[in-house]
Each structure stands twice: as structure tokens, then as C-alpha cells.
PDB file of C-alpha atoms and ligand atoms in Angstrom:
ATOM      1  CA  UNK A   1      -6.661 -36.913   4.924  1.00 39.00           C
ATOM      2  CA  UNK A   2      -5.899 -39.586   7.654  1.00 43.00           C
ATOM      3  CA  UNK A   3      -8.719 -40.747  10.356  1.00 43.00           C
ATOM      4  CA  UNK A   4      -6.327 -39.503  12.873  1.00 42.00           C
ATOM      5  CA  UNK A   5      -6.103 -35.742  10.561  1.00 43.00           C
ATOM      6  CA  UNK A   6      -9.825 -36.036  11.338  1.00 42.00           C
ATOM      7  CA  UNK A   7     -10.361 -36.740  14.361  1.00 41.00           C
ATOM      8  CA  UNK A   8      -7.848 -33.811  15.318  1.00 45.00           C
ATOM      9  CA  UNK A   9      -9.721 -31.388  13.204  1.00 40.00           C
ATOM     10  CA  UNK A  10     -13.401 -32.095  14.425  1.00 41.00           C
ATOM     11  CA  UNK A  11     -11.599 -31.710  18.123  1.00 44.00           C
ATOM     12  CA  UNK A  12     -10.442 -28.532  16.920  1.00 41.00           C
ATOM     13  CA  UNK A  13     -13.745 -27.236  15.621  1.00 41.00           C
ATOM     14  CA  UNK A  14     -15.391 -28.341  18.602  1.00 41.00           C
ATOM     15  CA  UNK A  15     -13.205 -26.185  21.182  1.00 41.00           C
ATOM     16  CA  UNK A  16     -13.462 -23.581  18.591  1.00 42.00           C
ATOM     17  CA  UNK A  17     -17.357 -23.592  18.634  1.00 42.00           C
ATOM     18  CA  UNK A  18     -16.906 -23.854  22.426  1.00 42.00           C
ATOM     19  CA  UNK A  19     -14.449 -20.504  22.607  1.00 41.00           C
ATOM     20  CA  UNK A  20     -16.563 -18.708  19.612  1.00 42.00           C
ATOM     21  CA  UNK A  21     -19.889 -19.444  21.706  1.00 41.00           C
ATOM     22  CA  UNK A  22     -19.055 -17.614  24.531  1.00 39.00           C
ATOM     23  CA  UNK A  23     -17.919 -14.625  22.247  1.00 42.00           C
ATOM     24  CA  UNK A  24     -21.019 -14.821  20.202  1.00 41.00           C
ATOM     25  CA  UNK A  25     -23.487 -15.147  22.790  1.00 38.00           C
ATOM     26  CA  UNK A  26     -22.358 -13.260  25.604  1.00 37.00           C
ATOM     27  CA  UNK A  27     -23.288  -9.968  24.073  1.00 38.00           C
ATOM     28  CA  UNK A  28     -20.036  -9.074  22.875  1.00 38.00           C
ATOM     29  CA  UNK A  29     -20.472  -5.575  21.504  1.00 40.00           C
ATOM     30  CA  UNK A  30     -17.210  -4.594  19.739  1.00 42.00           C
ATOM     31  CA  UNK A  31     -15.886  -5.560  16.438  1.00 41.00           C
ATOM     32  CA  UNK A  32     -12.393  -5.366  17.926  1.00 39.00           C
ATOM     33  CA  UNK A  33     -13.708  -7.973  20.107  1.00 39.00           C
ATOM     34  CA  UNK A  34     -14.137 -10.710  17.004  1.00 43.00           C
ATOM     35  CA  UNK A  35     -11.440  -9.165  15.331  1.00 41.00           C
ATOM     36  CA  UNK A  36      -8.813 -10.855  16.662  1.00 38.00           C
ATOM     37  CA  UNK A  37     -10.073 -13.921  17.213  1.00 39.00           C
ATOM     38  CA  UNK A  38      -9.662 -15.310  13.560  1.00 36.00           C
ATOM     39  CA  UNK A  39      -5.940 -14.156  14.155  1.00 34.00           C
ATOM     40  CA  UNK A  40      -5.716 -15.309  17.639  1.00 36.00           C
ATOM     41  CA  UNK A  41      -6.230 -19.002  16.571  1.00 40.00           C
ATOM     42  CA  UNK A  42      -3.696 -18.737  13.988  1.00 42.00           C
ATOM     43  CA  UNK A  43      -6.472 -20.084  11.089  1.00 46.00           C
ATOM     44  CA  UNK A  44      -7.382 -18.727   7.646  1.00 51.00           C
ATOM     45  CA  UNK A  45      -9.972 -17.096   6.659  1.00 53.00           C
ATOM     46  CA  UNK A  46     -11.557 -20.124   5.389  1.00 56.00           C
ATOM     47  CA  UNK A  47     -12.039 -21.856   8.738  1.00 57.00           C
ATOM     48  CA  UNK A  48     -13.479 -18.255  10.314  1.00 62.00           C
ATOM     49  CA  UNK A  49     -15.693 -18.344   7.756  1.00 67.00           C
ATOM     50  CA  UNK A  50     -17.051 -21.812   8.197  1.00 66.00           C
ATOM     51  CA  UNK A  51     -17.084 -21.586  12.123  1.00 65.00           C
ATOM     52  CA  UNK A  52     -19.216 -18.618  11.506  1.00 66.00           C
ATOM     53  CA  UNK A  53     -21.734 -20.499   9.453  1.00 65.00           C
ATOM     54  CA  UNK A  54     -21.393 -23.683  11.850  1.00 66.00           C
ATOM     55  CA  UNK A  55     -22.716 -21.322  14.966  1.00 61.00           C
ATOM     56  CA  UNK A  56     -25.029 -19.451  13.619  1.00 62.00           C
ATOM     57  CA  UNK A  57     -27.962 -20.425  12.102  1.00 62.00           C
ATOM     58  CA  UNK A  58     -28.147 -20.050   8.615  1.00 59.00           C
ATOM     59  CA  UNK A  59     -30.844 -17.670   8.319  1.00 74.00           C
ATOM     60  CA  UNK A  60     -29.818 -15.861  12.048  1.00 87.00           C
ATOM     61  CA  UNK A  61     -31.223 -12.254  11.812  1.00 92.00           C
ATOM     62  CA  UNK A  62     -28.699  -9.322  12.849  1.00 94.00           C
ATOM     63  CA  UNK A  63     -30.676  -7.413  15.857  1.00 95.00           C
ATOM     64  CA  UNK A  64     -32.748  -4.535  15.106  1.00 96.00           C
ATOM     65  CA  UNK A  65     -33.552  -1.559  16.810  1.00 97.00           C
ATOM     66  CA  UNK A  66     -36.081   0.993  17.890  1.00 97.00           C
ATOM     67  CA  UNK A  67     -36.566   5.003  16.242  1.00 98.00           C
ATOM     68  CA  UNK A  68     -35.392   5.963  19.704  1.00 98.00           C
ATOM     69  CA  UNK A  69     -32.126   4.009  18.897  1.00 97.00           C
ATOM     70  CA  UNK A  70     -31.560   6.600  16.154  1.00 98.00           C
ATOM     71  CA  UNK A  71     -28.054   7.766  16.225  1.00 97.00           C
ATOM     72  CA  UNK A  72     -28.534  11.776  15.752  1.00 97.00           C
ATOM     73  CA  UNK A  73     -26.289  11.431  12.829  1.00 96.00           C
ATOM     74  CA  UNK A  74     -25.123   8.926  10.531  1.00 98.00           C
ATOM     75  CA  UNK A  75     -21.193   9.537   9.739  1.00 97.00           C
ATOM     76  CA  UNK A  76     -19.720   9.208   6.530  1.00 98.00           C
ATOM     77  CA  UNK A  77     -16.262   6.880   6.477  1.00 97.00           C
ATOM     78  CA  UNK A  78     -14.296   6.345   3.156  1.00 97.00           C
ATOM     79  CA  UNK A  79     -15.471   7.986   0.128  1.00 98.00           C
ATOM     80  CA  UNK A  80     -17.736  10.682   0.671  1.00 98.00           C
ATOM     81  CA  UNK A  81     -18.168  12.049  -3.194  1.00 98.00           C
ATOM     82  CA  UNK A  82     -16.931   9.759  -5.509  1.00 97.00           C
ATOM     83  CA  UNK A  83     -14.624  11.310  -7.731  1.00 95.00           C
ATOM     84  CA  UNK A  84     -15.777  10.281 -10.863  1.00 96.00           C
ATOM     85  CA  UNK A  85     -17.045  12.526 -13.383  1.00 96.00           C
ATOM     86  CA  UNK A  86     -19.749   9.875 -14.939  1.00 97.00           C
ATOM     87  CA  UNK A  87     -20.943   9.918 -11.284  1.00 98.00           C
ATOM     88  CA  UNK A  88     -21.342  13.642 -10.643  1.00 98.00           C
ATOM     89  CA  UNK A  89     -23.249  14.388 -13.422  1.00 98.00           C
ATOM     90  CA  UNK A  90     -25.859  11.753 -12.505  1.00 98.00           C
ATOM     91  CA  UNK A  91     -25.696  13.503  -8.981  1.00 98.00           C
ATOM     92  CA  UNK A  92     -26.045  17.076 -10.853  1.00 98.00           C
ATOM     93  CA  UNK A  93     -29.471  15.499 -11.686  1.00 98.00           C
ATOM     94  CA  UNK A  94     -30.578  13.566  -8.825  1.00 98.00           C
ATOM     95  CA  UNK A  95     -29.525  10.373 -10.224  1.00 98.00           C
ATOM     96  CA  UNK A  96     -32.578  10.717 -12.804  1.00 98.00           C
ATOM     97  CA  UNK A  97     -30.045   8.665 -15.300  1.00 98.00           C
ATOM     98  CA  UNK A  98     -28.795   6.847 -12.964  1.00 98.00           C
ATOM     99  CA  UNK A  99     -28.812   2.726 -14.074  1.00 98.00           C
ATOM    100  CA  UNK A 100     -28.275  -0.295 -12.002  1.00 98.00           C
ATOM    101  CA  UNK A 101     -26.668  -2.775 -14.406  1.00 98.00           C
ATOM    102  CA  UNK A 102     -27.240  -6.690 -13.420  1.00 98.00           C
ATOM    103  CA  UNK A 103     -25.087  -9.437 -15.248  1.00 98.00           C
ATOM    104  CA  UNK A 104     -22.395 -12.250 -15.493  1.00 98.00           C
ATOM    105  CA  UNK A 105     -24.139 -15.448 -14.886  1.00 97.00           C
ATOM    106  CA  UNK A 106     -27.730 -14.554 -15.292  1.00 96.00           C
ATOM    107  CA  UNK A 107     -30.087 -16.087 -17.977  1.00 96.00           C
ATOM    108  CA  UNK A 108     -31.726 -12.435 -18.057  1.00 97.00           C
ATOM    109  CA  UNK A 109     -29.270  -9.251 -17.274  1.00 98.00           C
ATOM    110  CA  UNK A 110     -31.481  -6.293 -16.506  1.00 97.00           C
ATOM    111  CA  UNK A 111     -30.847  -2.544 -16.251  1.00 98.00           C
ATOM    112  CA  UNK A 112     -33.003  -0.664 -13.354  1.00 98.00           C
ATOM    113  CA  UNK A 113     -33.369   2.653 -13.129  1.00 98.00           C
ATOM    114  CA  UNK A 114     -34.488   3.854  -9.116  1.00 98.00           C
ATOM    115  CA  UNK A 115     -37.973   3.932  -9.986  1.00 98.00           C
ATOM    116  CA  UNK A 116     -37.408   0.145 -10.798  1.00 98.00           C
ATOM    117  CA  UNK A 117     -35.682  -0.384  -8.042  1.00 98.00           C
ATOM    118  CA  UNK A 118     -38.447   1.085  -5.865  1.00 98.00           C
ATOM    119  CA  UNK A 119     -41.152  -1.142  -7.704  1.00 98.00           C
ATOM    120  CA  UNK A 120     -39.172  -3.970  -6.336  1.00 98.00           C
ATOM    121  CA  UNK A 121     -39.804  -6.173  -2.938  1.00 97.00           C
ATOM    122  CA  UNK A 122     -38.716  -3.805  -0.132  1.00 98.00           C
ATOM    123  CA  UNK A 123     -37.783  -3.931   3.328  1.00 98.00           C
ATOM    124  CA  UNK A 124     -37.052  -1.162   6.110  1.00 98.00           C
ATOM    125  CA  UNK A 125     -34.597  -2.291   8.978  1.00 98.00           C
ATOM    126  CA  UNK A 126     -32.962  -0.395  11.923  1.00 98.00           C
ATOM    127  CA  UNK A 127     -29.935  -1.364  12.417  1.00 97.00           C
ATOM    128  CA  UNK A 128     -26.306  -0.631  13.593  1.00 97.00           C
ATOM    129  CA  UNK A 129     -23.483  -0.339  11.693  1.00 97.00           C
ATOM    130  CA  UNK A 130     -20.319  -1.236  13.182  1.00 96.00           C
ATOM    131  CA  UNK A 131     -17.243  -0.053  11.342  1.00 96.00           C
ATOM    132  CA  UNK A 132     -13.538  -2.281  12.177  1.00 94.00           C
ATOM    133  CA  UNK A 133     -12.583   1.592  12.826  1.00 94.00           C
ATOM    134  CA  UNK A 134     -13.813   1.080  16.415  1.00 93.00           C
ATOM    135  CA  UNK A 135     -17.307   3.228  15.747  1.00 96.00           C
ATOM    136  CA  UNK A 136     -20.753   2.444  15.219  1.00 96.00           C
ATOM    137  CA  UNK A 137     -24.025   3.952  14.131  1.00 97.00           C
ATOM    138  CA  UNK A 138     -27.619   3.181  14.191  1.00 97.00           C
ATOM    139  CA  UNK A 139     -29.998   4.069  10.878  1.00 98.00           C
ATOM    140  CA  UNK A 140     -32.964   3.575   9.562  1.00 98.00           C
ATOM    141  CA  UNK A 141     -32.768   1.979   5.891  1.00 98.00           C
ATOM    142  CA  UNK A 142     -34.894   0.559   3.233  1.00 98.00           C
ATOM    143  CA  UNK A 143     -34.311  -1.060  -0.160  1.00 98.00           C
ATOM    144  CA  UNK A 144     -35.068  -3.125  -2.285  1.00 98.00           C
ATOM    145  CA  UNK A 145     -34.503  -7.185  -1.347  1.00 98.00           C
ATOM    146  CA  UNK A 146     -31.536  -8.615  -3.114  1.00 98.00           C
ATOM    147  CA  UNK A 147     -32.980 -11.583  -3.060  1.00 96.00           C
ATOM    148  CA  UNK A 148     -35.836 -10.008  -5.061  1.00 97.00           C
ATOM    149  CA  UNK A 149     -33.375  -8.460  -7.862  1.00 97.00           C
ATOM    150  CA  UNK A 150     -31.570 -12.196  -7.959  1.00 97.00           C
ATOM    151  CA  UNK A 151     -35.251 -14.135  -8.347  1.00 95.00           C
ATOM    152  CA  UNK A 152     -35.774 -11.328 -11.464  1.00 96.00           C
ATOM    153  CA  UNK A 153     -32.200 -12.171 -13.519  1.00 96.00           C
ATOM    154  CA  UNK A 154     -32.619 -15.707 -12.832  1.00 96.00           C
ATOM    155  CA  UNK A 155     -28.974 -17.328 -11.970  1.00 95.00           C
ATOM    156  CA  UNK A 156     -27.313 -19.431 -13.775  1.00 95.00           C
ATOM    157  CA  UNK A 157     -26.409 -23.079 -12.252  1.00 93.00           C
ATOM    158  CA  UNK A 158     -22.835 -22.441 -11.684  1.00 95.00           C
ATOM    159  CA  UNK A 159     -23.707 -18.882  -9.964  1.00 96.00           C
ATOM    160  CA  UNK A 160     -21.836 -18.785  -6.569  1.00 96.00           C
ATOM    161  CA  UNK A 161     -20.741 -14.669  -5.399  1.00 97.00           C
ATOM    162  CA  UNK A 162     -22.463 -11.410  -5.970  1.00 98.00           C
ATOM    163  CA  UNK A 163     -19.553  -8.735  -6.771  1.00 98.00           C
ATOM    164  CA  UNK A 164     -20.702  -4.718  -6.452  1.00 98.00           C
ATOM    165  CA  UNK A 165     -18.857  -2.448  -8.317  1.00 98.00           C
ATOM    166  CA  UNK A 166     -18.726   1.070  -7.245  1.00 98.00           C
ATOM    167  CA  UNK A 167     -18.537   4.548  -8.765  1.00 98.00           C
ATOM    168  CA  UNK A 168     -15.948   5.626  -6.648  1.00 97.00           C
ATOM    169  CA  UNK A 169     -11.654   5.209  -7.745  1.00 95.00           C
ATOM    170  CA  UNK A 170      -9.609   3.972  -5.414  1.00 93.00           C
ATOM    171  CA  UNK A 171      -6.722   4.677  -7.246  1.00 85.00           C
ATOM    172  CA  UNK A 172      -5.083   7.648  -9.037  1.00 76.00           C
ATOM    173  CA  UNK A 173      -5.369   5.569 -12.499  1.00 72.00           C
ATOM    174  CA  UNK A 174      -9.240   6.414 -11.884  1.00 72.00           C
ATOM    175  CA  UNK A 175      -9.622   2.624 -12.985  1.00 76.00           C
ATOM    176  CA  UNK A 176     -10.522   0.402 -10.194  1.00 89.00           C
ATOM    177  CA  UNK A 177     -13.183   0.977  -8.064  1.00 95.00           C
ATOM    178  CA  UNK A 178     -14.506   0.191  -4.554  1.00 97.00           C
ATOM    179  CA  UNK A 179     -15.725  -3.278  -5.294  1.00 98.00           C
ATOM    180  CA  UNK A 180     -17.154  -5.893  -2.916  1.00 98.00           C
ATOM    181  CA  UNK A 181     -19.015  -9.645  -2.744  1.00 98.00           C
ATOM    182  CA  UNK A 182     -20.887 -11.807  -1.052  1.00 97.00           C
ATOM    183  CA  UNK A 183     -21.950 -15.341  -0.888  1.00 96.00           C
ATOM    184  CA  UNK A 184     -25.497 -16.527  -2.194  1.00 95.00           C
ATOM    185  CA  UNK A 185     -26.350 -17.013   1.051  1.00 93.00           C
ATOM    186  CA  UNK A 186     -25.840 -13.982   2.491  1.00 95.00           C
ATOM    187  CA  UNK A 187     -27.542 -12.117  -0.791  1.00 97.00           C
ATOM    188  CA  UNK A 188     -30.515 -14.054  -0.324  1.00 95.00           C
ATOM    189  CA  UNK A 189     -30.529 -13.192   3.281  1.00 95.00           C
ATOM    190  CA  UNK A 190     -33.924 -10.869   3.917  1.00 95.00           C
ATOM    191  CA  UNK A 191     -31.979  -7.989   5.686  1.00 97.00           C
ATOM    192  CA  UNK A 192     -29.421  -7.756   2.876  1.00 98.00           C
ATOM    193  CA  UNK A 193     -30.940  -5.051   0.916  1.00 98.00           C
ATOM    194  CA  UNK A 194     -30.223  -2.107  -1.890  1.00 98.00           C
ATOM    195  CA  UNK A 195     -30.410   0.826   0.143  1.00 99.00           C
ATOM    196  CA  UNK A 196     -31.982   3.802  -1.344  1.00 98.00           C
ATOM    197  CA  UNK A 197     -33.216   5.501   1.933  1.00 98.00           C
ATOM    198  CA  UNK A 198     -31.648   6.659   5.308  1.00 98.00           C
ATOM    199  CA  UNK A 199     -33.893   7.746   7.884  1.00 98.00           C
ATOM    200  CA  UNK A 200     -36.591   8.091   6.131  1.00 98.00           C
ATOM    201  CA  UNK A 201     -35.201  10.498   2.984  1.00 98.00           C
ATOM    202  CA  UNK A 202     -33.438   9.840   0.400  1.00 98.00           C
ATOM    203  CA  UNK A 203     -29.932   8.229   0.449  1.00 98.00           C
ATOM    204  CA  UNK A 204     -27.306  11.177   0.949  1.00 98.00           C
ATOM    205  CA  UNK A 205     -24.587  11.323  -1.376  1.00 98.00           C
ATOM    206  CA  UNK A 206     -21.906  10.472   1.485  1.00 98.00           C
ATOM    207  CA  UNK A 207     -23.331   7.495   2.839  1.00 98.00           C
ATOM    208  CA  UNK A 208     -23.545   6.152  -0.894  1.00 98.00           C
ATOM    209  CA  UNK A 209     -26.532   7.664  -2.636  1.00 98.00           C
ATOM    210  CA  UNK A 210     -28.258   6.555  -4.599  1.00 98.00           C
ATOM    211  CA  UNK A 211     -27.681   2.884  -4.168  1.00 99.00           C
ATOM    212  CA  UNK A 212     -25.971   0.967  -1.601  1.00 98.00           C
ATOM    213  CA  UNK A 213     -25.434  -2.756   0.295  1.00 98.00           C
ATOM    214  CA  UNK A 214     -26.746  -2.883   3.214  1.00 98.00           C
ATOM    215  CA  UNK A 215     -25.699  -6.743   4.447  1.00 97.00           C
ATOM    216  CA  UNK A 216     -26.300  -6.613   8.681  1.00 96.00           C
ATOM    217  CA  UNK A 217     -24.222  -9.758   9.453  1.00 94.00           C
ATOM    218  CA  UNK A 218     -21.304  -8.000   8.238  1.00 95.00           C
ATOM    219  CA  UNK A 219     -18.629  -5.244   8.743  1.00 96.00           C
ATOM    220  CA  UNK A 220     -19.159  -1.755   7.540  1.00 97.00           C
ATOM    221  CA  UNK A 221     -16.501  -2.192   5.026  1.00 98.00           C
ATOM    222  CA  UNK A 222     -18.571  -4.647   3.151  1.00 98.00           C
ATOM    223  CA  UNK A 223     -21.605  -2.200   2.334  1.00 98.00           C
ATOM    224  CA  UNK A 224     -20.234  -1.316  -1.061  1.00 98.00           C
ATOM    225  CA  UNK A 225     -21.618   2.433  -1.344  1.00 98.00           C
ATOM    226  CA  UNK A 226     -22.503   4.252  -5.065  1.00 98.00           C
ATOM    227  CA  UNK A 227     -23.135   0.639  -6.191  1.00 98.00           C
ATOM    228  CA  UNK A 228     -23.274   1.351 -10.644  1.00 98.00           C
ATOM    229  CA  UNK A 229     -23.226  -2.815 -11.245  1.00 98.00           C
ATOM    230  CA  UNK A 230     -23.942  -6.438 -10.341  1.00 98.00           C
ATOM    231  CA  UNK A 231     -21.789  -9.153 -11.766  1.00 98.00           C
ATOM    232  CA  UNK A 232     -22.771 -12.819 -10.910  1.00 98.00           C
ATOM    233  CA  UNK A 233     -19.568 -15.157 -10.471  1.00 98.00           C
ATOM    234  CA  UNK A 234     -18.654 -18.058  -9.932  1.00 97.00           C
ATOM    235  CA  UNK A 235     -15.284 -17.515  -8.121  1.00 97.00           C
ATOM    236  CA  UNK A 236     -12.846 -14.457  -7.985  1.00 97.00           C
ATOM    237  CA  UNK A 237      -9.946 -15.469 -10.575  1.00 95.00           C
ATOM    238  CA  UNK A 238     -11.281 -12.467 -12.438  1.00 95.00           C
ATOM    239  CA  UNK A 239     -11.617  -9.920 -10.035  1.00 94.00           C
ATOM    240  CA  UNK A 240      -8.724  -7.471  -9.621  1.00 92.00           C
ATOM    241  CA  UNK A 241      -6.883  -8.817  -7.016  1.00 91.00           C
ATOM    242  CA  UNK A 242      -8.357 -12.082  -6.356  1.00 94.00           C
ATOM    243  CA  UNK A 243      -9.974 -11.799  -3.020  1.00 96.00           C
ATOM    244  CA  UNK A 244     -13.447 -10.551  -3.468  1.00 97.00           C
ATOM    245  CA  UNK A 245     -13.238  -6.798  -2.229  1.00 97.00           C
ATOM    246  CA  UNK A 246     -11.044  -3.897  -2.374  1.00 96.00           C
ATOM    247  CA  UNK A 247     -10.282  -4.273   0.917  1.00 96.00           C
ATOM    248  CA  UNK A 248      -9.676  -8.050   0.979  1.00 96.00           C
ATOM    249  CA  UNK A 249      -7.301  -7.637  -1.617  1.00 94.00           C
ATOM    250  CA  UNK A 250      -5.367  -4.986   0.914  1.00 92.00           C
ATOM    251  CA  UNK A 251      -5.602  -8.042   3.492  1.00 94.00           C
ATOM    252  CA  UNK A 252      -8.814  -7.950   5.364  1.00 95.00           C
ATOM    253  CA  UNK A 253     -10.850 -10.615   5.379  1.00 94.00           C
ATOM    254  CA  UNK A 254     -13.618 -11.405   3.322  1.00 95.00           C
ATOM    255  CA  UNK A 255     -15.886 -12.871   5.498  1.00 93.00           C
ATOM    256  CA  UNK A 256     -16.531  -9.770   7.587  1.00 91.00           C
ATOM    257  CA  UNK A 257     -18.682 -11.437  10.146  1.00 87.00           C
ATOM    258  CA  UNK A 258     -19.816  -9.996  13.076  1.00 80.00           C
TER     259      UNK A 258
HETATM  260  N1  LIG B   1     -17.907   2.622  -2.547  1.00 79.96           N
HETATM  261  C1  LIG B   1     -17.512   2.630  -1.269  1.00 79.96           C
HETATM  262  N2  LIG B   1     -18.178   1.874  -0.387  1.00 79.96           N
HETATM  263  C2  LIG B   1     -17.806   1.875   0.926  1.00 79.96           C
HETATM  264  C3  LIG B   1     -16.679   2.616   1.375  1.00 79.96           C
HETATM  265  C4  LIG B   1     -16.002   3.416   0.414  1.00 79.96           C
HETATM  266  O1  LIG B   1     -15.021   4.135   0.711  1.00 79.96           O
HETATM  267  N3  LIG B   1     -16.446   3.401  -0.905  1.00 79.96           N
HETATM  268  N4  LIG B   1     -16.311   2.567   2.706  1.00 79.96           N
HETATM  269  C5  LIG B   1     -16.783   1.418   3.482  1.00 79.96           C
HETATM  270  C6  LIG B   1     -16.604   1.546   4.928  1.00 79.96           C
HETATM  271  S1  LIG B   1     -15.075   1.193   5.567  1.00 79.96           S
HETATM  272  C7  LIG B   1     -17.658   1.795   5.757  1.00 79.96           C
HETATM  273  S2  LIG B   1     -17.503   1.780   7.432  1.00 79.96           S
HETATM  274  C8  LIG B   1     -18.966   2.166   5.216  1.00 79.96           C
HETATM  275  C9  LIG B   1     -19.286   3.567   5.657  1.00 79.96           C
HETATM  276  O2  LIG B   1     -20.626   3.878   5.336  1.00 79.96           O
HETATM  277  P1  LIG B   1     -21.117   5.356   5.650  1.00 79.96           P
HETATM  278  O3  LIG B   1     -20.269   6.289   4.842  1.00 79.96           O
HETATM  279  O4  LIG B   1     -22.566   5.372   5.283  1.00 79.96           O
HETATM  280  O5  LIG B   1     -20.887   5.591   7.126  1.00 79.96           O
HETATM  281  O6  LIG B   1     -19.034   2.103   3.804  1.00 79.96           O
HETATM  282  C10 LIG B   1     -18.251   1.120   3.205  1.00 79.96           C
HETATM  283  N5  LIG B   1     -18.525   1.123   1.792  1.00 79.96           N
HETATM  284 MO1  LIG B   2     -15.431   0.871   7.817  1.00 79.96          MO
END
């Protein structure tokens, strides 16, 4: 890269930061809002991704609410009983068989059970869920700390992305599943939890019972729901499509931020 292909880019990022600022701190509500604006500037995901991490700071909390913020109830969006027979008999039994499986590049895979996964480092959060659908919800949820889980399978140097793999098909095959990722970063992140409560009872079956993402920074479509496995990477050249999610590979973008 030429001085002169640098100096244009850091003038770029800084009227970027200058247009994302007043998005980001002016209270702006909707998703739809920072939807566009990726597409608006005409840049890759890349670059949305890195703005986001240039303006906020790198542990920035997502805002949490109040029990009067409660929404009366919490919808369900995309699968709402995964049609998997391996997952509906667990369900027939209230997920008493039910294992998390933990591996890829870990010195020390693990398989939890929920009563593991309870014994773990928790945290409850209110918070609201905004789905790119144009609706949002508010719920109570606690789980155990990813960042907890990660500390227990000890990574491996090269380990970069967390991938979720769900128990839900997303295709008539019955073969691929809901999937998702995320960044070490944002898996180390003290909101990003395993869900295994909502309001105060246990996970319901169509908000993802009995295990699911919660990551607050991010769009709804990111909270991989009836998550069955972990798989440390270190990129995405083995993942089904490529791009990290089973949405990303349909074109949205990975970095979900909010
Ligand atoms: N496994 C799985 N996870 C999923 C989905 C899904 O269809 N399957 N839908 C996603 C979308 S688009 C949203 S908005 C939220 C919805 O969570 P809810 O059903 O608890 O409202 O889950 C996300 N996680
Ligand atoms: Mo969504």
C-alpha cells in the first residue's frame, strides 16, 4: 500500500468514526437504523466490523434493564421445535440426557450435562433483544459465562472463533443445522452467556431450551438457540458455507453489531 493509499484510508476511517458516532451515541434505537449503514458506505463487512471495534470500547457493556422493563412475553422467531428426532427425545425427558459437547482446538474437550453447566460461573442480565425483523423484546436470562466454559477446555494457541452448532435442520436433507460464531473477544465478553433460564424458569423449548447464546452486542440472529456443540476454530474454511453462520452464508453479515 502507498503513503498516499494511507493517508486516504485513515481520512476515511476518521469521517466514518465521525458519521458512526453520531449513530452510536445519539440513542439510536432501531436495528434498521445501523442496518444500512454498512451498505450505505458501500464497504465490506470487514471494515463494519473494525469501525465497530474502533468506537466502542472493547469491553463496552450492552445496556441493561429493570424487572419493570419485562416485556409480558418473550416471542419465539425461527425455529420453534427443532425438528430433529435426537432432539425430541431429550425434550420427552426434560433434557435429562441432554450433553453439551466442547472441542476443536482445546487441549481438554469436555462434555457437560445442565447440572454442569449450572455448577459453572453464572450471570443474570436483563436485556433486549432486537431482531433485524424490525421487533424487539426485553428478558430476563442467566447462564453460565462463556468465558468460564473457554478458561475450563483451555484453548489452543492458534484458537481464534467459537462456532455453535444447533439441533435444529435448516434444510430438508436434515443435515445442516442452525450454526453460528463469534470472535474470542466477544466470547470472553461477561454478558455473553449459555442461557439456560428466561425469566426466572427454565428455558422454554421455543426460545431454544435447554441451551442457548445469549451475546448482547449483537443481532438476534446470532443467539444460536438448541446449542448440542462447541467447536474451537481457527478460521471458517471448514464450515459449510464459509462465512461463520447460517445466515451469513445466506448473505447477512457476520458481525451483527448493534
Ligand atoms: N437454532 C436456532 N437459533 C436461532 C434461530 C433459529 O431459527 N434456530 N433464530 C434466530 C433469530 S433470527 C432470532 S431473532 C432469535 C430468536 O430468539 P427467540 O426465539 O428466543 O425469540 O434466535 C436466533 N437463533
Ligand atoms: Mo432474528
Amino acid at each position: 500500500m502507498s503513503n498516499d493509499d494511507k493517508l486516504t484510508r485513515r481520512s476515511l476511517i476518521t469521517r466514518l468514526l465521525a458519521g458512526a458516532g453520531v449513530l452510536v451515541f445519539s440513542g439510536c434505537e432501531k436495528l434498521s437504523e445501523t442496518a444500512w449503514f454498512p451498505k450505505v458506505l458501500g464497504l465490506g463487512e470487514k471494515a463494519t466490523y473494525k469501525i465497530q471495534r474502533l468506537i466502542l470500547p472493547r469491553k463496552a457493556m450492552a445496556q441493561e434493564f429493570t424487572e419493570a422493563d419485562l416485556s409480558p412475553h418473550f416471542r419465539s422467531n425461527g425455529t420453534s421445535m427443532p425438528d430433529n428426532p435426537t432432539y425430541k427425545k431429550l425434550a420427552a425427558k426434560e433434557f435429562k440426557h441432554y450433553r453439551l459437547e466442547v472441542g476443536g482446538l482445546v487441549e481438554r474437550p469436555l462434555t457437560l450435562s445442565l447440572a454442569d453447566l449450572r455448577k459453572l460461573p453464572s450471570r443474570t442480565q436483563i436485556t433486549r433483544h432486537d431482531c433485524v425483523e424490525g421487533w424487539s423484546a426485553i428478558g430476563m436470562w442467566k447462564g453460565a459465562r462463556l468465558s468460564a466454559l473457554l478458561e475450563a477446555v483451555h484453548l489452543k494457541p492458534n484458537a481464534r472463533y467459537v462456532v455453535f452448532y444447533c439441533a435444529d435442520p435448516m434444510e430438508e436433507d436434515g443435515r445442516s443445522p442452525y450454526y453460528e460464531s463469534v470472535d474470542l473477544e466477544d466470547a470472553f465478553h461477561p454478558q455473553t452467556i449459555l442461557a439456560y433460564e428466561l425469566n426466572g424458569k427454565p428455558l422454554p423449548i421455543p426460545n431454544g431450551a435447554p441451551l442457548r447464546l445469549r451475546l448482547e452486542r449483537q443481532l438476534g440472529y446470532k443467539m444460536a438457540k438448541y446449542v448440542m456443540r462447541l467447536e474451537i476454530v481457527e478460521d471458517f474454511s471448514r464450515l459449510r458455507g464459509g462465512k461463520g453462520g447460517y445466515w451469513e452464508d445466506q448473505g447477512y453479515e457476520w458481525y451483527a453489531g448493534i
